[in-house]
PDB file of C-alpha atoms in Angstrom:
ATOM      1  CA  UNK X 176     -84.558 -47.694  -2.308  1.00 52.00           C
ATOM      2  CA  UNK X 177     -83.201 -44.635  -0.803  1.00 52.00           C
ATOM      3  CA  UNK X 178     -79.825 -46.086   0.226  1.00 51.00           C
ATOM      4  CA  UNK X 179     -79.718 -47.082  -3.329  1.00 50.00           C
ATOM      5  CA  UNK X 180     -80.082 -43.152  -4.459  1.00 49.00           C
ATOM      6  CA  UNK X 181     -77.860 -42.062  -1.233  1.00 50.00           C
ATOM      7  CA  UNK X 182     -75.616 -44.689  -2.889  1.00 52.00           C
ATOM      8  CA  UNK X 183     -75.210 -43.511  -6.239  1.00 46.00           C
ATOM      9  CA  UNK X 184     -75.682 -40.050  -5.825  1.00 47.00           C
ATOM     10  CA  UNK X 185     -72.136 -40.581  -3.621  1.00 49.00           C
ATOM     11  CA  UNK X 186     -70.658 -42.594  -6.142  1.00 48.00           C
ATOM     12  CA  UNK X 187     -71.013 -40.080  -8.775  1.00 47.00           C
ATOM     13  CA  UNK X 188     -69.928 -37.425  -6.620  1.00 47.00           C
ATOM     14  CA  UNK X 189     -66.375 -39.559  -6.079  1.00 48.00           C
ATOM     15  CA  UNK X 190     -66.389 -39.402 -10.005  1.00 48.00           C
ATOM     16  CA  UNK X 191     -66.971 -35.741  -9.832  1.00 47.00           C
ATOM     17  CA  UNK X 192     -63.913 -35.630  -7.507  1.00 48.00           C
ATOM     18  CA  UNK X 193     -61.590 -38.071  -8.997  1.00 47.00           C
ATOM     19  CA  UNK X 194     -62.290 -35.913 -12.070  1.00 46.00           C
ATOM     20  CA  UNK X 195     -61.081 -32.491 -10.168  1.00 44.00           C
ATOM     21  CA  UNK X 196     -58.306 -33.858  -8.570  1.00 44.00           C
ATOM     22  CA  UNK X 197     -56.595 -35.890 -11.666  1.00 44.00           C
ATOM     23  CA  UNK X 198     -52.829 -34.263 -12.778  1.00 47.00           C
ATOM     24  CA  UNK X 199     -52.797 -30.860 -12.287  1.00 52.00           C
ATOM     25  CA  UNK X 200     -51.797 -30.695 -16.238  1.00 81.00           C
ATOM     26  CA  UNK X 201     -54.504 -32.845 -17.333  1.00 96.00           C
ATOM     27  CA  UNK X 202     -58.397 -31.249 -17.297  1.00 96.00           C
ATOM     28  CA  UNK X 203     -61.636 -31.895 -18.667  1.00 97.00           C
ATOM     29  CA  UNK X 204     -62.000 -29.460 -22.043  1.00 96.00           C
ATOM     30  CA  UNK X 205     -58.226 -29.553 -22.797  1.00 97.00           C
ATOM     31  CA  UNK X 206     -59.025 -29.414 -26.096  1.00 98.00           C
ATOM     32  CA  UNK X 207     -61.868 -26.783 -25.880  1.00 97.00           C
ATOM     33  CA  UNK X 208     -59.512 -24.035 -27.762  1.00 97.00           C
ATOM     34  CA  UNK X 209     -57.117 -26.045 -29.941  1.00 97.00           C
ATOM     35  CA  UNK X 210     -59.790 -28.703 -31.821  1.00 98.00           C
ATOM     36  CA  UNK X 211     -62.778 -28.260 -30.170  1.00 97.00           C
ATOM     37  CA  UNK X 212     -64.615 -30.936 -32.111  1.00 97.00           C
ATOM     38  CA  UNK X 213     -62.573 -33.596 -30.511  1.00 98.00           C
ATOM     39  CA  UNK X 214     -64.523 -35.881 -28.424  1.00 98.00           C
ATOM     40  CA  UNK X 215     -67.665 -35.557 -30.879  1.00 98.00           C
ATOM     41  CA  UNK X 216     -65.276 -37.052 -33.785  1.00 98.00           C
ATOM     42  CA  UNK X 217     -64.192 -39.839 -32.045  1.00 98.00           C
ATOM     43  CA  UNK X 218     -67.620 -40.401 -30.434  1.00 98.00           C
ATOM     44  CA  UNK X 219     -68.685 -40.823 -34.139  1.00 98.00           C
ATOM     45  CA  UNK X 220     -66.517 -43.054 -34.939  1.00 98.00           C
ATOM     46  CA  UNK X 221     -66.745 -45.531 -32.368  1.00 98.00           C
ATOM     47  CA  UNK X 222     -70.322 -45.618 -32.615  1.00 98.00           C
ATOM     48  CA  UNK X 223     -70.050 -46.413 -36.438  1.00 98.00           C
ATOM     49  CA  UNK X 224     -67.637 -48.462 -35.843  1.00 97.00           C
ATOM     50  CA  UNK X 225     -69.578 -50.310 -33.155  1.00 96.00           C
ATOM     51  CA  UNK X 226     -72.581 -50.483 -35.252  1.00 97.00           C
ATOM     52  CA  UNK X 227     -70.652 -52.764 -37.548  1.00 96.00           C
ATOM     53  CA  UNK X 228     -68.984 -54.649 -35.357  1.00 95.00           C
ATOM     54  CA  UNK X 229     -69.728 -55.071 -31.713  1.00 93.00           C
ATOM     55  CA  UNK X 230     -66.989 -56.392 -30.434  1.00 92.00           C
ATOM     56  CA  UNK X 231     -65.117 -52.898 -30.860  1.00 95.00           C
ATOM     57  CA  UNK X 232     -66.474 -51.655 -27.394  1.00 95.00           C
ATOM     58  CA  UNK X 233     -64.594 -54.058 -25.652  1.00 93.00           C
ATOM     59  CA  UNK X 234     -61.382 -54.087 -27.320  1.00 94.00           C
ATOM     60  CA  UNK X 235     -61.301 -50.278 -27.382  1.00 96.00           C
ATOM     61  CA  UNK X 236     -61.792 -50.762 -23.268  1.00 95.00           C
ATOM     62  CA  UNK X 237     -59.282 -53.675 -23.274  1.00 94.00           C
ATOM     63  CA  UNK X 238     -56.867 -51.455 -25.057  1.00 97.00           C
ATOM     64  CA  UNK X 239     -56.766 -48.324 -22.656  1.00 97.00           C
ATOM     65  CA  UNK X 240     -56.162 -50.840 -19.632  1.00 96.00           C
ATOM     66  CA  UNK X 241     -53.162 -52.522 -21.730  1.00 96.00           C
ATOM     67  CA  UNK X 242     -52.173 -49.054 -22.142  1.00 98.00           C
ATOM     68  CA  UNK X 243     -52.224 -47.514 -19.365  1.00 98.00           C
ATOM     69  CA  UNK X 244     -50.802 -50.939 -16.895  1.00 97.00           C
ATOM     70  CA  UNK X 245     -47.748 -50.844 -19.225  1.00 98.00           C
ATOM     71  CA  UNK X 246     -45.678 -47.780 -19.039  1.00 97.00           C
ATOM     72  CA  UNK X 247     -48.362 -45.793 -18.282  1.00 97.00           C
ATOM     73  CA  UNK X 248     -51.518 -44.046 -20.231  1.00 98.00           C
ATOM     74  CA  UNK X 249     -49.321 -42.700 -22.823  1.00 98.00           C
ATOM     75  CA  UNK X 250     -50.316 -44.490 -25.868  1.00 98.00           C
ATOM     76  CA  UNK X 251     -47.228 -47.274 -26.168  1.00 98.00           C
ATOM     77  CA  UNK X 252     -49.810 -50.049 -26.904  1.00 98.00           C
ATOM     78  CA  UNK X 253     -50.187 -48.392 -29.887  1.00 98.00           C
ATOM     79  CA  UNK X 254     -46.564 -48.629 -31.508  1.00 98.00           C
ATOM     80  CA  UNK X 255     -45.985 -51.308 -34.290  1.00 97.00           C
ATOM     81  CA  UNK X 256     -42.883 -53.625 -33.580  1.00 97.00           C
ATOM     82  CA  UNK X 257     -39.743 -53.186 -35.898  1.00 97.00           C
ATOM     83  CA  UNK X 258     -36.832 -55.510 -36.979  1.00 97.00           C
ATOM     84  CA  UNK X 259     -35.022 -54.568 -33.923  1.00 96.00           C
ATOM     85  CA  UNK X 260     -37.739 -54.317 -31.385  1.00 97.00           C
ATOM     86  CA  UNK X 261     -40.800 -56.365 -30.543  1.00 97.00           C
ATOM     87  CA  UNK X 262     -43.120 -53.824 -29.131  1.00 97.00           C
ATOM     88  CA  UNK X 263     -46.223 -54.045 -26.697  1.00 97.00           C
ATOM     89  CA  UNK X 264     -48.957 -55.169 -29.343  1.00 97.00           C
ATOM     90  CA  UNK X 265     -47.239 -58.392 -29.999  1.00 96.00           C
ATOM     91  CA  UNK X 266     -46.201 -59.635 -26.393  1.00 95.00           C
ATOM     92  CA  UNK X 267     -47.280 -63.150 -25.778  1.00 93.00           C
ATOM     93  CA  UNK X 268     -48.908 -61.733 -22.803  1.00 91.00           C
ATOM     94  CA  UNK X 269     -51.679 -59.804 -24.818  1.00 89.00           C
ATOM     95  CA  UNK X 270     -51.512 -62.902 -27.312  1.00 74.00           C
ATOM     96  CA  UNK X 271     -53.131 -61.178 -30.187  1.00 77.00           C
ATOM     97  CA  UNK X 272     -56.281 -60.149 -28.179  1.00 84.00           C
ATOM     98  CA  UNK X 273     -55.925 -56.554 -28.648  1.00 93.00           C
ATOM     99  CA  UNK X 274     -58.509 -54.868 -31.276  1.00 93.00           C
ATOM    100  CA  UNK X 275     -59.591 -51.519 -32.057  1.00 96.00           C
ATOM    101  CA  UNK X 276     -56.413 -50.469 -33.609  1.00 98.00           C
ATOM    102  CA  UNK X 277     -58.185 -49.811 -36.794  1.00 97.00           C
ATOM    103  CA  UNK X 278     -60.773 -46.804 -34.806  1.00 98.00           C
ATOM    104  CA  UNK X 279     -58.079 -45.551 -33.677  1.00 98.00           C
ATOM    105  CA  UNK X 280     -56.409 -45.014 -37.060  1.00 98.00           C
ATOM    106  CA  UNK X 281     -59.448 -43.534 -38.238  1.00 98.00           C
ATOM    107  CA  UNK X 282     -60.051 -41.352 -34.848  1.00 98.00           C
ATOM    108  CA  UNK X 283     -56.689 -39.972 -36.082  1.00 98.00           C
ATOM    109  CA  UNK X 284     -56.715 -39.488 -39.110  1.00 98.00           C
ATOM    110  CA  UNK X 285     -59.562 -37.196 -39.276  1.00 98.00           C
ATOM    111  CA  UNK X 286     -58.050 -35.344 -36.558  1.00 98.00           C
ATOM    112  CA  UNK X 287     -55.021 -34.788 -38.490  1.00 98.00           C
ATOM    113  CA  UNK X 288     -57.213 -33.140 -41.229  1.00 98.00           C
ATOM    114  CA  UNK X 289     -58.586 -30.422 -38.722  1.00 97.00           C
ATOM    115  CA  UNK X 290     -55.800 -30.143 -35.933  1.00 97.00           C
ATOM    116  CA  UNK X 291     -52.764 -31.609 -36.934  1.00 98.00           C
ATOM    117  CA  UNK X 292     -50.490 -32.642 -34.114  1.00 97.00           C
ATOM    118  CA  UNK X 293     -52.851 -31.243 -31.411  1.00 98.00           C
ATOM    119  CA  UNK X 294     -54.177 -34.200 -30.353  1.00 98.00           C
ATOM    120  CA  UNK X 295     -52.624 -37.306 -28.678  1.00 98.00           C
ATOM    121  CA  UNK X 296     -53.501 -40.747 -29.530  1.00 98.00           C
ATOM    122  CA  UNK X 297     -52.964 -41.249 -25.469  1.00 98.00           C
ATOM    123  CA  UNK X 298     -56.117 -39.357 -25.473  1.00 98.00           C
ATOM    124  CA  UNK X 299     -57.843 -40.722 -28.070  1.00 98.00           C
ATOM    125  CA  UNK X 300     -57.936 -44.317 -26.551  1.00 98.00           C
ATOM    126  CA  UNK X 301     -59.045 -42.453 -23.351  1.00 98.00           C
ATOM    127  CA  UNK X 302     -61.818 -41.317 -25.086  1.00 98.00           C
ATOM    128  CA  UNK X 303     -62.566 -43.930 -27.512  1.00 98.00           C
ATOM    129  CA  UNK X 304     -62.899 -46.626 -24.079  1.00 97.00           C
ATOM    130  CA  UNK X 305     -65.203 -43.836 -22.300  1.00 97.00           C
ATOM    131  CA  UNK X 306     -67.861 -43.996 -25.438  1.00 98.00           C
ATOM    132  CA  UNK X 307     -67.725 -47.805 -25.773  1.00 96.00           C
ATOM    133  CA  UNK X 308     -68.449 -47.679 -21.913  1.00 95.00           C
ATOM    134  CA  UNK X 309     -71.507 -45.443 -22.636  1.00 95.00           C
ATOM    135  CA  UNK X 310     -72.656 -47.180 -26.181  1.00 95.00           C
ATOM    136  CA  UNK X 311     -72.978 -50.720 -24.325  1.00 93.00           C
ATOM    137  CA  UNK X 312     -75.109 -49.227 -21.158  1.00 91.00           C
ATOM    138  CA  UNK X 313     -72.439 -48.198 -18.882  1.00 90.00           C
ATOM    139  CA  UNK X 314     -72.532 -44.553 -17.713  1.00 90.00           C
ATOM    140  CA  UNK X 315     -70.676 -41.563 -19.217  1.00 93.00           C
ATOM    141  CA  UNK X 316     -67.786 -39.477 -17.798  1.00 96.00           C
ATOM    142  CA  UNK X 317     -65.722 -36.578 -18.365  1.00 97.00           C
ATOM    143  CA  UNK X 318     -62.316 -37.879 -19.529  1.00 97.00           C
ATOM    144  CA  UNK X 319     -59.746 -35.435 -18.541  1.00 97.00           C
ATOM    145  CA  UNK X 320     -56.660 -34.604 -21.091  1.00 98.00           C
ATOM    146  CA  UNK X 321     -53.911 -33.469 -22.312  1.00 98.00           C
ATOM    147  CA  UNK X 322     -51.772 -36.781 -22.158  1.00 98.00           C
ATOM    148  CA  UNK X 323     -49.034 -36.920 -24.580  1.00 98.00           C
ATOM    149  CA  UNK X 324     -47.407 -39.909 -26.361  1.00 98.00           C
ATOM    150  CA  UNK X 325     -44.663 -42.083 -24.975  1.00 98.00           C
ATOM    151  CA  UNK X 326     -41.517 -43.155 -27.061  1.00 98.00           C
ATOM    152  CA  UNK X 327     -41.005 -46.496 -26.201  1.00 98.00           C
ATOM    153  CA  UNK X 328     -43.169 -49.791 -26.661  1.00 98.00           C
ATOM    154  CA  UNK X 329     -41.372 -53.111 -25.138  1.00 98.00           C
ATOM    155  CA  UNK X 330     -43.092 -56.288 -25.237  1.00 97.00           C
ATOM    156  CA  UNK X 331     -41.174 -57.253 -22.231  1.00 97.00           C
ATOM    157  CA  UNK X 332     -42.888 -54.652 -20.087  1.00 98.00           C
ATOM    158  CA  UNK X 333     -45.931 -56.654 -20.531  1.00 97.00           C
ATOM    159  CA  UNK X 334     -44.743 -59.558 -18.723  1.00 96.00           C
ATOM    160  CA  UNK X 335     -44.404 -57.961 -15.024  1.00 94.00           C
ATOM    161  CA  UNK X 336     -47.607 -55.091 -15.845  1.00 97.00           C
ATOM    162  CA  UNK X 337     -50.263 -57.469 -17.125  1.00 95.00           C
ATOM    163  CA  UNK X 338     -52.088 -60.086 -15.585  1.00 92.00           C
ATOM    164  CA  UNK X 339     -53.036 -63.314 -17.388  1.00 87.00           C
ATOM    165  CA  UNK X 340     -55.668 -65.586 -17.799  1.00 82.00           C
ATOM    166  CA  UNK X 341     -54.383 -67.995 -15.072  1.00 81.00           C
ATOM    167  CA  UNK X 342     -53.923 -65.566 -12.363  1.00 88.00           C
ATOM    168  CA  UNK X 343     -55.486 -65.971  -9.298  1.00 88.00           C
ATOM    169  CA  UNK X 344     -57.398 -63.686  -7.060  1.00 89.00           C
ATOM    170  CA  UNK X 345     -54.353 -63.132  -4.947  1.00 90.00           C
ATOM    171  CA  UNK X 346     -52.203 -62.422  -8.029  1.00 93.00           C
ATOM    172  CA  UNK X 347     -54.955 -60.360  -9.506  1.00 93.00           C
ATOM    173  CA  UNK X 348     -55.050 -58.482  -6.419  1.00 92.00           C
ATOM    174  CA  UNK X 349     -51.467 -58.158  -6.324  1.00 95.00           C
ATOM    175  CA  UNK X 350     -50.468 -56.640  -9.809  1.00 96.00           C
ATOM    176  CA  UNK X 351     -53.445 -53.908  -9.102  1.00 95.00           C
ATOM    177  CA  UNK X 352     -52.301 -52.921  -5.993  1.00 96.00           C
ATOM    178  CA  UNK X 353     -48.991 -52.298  -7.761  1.00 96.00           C
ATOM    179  CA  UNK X 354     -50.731 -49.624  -9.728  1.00 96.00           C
ATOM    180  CA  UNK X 355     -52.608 -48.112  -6.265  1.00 96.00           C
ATOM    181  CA  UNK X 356     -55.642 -49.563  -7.005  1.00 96.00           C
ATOM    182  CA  UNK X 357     -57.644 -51.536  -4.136  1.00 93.00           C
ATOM    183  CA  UNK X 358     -59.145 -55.099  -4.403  1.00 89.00           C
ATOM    184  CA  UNK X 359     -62.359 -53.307  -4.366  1.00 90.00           C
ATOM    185  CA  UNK X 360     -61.501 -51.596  -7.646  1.00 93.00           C
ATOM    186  CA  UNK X 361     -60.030 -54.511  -9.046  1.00 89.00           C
ATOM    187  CA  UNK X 362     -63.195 -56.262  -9.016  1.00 88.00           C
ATOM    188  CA  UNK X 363     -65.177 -53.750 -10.546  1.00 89.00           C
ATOM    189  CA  UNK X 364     -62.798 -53.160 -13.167  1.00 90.00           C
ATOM    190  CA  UNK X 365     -63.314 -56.843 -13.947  1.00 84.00           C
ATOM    191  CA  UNK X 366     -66.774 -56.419 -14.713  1.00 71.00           C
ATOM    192  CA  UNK X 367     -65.710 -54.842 -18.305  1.00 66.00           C
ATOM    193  CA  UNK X 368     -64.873 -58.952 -19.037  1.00 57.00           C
ATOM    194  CA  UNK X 369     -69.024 -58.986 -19.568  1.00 58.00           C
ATOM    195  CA  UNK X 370     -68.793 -57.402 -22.796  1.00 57.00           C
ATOM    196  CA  UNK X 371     -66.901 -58.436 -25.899  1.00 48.00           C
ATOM    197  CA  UNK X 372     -65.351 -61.952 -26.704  1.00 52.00           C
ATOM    198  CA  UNK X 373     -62.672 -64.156 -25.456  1.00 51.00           C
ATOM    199  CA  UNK X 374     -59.989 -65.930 -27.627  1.00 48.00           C
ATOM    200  CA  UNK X 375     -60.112 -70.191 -27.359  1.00 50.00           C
ATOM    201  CA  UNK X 376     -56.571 -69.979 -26.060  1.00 52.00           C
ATOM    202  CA  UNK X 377     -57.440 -68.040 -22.783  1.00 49.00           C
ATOM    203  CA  UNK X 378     -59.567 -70.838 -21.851  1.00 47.00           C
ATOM    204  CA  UNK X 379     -59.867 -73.726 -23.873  1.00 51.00           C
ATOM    205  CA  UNK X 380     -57.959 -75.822 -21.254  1.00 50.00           C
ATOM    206  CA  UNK X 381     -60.313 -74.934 -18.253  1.00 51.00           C
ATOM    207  CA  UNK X 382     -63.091 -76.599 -20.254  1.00 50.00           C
ATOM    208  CA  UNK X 383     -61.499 -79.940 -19.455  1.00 54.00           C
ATOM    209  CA  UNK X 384     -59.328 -79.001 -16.201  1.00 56.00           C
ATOM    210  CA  UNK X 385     -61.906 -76.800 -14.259  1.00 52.00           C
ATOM    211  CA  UNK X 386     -60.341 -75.217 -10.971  1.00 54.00           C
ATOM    212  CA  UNK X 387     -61.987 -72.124 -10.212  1.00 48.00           C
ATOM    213  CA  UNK X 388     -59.335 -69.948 -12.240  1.00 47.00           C
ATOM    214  CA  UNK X 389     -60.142 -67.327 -14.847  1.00 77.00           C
ATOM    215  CA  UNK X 390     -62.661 -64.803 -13.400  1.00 48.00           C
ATOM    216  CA  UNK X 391     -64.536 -67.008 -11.474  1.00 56.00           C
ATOM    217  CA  UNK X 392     -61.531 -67.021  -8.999  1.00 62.00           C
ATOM    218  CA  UNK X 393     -63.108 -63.955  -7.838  1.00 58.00           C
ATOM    219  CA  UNK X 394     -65.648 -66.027  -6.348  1.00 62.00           C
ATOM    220  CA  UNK X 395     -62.992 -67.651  -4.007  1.00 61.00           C
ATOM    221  CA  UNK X 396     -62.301 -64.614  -2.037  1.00 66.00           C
ATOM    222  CA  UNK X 397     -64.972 -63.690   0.313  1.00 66.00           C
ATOM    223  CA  UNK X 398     -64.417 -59.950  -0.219  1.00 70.00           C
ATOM    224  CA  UNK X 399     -64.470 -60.468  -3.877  1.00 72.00           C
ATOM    225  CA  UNK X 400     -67.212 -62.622  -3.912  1.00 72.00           C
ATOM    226  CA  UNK X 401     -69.482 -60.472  -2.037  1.00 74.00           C
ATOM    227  CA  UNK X 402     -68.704 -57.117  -4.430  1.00 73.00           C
ATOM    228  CA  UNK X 403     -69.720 -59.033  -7.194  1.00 71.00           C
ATOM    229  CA  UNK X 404     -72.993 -60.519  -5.395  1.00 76.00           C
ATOM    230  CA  UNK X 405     -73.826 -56.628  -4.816  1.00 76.00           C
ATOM    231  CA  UNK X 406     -72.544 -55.572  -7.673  1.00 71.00           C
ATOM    232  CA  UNK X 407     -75.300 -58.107  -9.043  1.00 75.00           C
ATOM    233  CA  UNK X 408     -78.125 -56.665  -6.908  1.00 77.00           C
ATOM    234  CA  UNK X 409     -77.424 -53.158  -7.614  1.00 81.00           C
ATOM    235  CA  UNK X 410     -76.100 -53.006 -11.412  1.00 81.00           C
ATOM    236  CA  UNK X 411     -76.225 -48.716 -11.222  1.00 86.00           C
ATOM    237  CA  UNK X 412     -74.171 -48.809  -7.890  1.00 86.00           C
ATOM    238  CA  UNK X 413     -71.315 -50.936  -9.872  1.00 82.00           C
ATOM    239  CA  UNK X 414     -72.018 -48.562 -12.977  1.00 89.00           C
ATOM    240  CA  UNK X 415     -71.239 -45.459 -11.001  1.00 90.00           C
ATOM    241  CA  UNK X 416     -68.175 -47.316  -9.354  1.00 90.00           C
ATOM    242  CA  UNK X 417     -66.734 -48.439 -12.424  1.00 92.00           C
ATOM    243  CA  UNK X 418     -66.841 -45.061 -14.449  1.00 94.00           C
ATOM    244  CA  UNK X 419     -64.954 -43.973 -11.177  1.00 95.00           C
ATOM    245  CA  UNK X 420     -62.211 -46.655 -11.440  1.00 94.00           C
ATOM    246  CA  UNK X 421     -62.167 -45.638 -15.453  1.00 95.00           C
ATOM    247  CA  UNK X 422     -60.978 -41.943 -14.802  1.00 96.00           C
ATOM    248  CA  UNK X 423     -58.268 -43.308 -12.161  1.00 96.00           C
ATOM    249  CA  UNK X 424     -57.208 -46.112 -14.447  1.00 96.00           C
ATOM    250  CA  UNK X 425     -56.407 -42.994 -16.865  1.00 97.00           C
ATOM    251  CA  UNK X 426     -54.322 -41.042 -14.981  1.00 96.00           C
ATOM    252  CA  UNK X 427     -51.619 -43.961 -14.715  1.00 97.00           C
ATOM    253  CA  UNK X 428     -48.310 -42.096 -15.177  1.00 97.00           C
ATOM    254  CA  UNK X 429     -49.407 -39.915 -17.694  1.00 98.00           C
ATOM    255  CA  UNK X 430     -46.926 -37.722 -19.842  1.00 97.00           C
ATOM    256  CA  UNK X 431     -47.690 -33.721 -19.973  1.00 97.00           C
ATOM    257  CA  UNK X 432     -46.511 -30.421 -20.708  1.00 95.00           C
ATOM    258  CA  UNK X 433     -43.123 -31.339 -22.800  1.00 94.00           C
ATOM    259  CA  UNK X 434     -42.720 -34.752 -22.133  1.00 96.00           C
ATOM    260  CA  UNK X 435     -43.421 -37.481 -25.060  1.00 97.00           C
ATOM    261  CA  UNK X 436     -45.156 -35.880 -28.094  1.00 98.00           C
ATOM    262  CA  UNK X 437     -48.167 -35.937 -30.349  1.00 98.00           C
ATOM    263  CA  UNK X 438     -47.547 -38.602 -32.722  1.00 98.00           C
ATOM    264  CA  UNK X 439     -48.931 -37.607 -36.351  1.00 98.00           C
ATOM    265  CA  UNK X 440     -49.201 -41.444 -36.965  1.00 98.00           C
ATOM    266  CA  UNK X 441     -50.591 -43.462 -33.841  1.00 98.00           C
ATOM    267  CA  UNK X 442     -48.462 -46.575 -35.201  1.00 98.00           C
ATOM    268  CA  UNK X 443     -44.996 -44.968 -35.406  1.00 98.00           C
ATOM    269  CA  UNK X 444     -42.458 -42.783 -33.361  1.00 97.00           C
ATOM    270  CA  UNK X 445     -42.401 -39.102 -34.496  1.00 97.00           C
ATOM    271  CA  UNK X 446     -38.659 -38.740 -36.589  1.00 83.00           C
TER     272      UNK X 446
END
């Protein structure tokens, strides 16, 4: 029992940490001065939100990594496609699994009301995945901002940035090391997948054609498979470690100071 508490008292501590030493130009309270009510708004939202529909938490979690493993945490996922360009959202890589577009609409909206073009939508989906993290029993952490909005949304940056339903542990492991992060953290990332729903397509065909792939492929690596057997014995240990691979995860190439801009409509590029 006391290695347990040694445990997580060291876990949070690397959250503490992680939370210090994140882009000099992003910090915790960004918005203290500018639109103080910030976080509270879009805490209020997602848990209305939530209350009528559950599977929110998890898309709104889903979305920040699709985010921020594409281009960045800079809110491209967001961007609707146009004539001429097929944008993030409608890659047959996400294959229409992303939700939560709606809270952030709302998120927005109401920010626009109070603090027009202060606040990013980068940094509303960080927040937004941080309270459906805490609503579903997961543990709370300071988010750190002052992200700003990227310009461009490509569905073909999906392709090379994501990883599918059919990867393996070695690609898995692979396409997060990529974005610095280790196996270890790859693993507990994963453990968002038990929350929220799946779509048939991602894995209707393993129902008939079982071979160990989807997340149980994790079980295949020895390394893998023992994380998740601890993670298993000692829920709060993986708790704290995931809230710490959260606040990494949202420091992916982030856009500050000038760069991007604060889109009044999370949907569309500023003109």
């Amino acid at each position: 029992m006391r290695s347990r508490k040694l445990n997580f008292v060291s876990i949070t501590f690397i959250v503490v940490l992680l939370c210090q030493s994140v882009h000099s130009q992003l910090q915790i309270g960004f918005y203290r001065n500018s639109c103080s009510l910030v976080e509270l708004i879009v805490k209020d939202v997602v848990r209305d939100s939530f209350i009528r529909d559950h599977g929110v938490a998890a898309g709104l979690v889903k979305l920040h990594f699709s985010d921020c493993f594409v281009r960045g945490c800079d809110a491209s996922v967001l961007i609707d496609s146009t004539p001429s360009n097929k944008a993030e959202k409608d890659s047959p890589t996400n294959n229409q699994s992303l939700q939560g577009f709606a809270v952030i609409d709302n998120v927005k909206a109401k920010l626009e009301d109070i603090c027009k073009g202060v606040v990013s939508c980068a940094d509303i989906i960080a927040f937004a995945a941080r309270d459906s993290i805490e609503i579903t029993g997961g543990l709370g952490y300071d988010v750190p901002s002052g992200r700003r909005d990227g310009k461009i949304s490509l569905a073909s940056d999906t392709f090379t940035n994501l990883p599918t339903p059919s990867f393996n542990v070695d690609q898995l492991t692979q396409i997060f090391a990529k974005k610095g992060f280790t196996q270890e953290e790859m693993v507990t990332l994963s453990g968002a997948h038990t929350i929220g729903r799946s779509h048939c397509t991602s894995f209707s065909y393993r129902l008939y054609n079982f071979n160990g792939t989807k997340d149980q492929t994790l079980m295949t690596n020895t390394a893998a498979a023992n994380q998740m057997n601890q993670s298993k014995r000692n829920p709060l240990l993986w708790r704290s470690k995931f809230a710490a691979a959260m606040v990494k995860m949202g420091q992916l190439d982030v856009l500050t100071g000038n760069v991007g801009e604060i889109r009044s409509n999370c949907r569309v590029i500023n003109s």
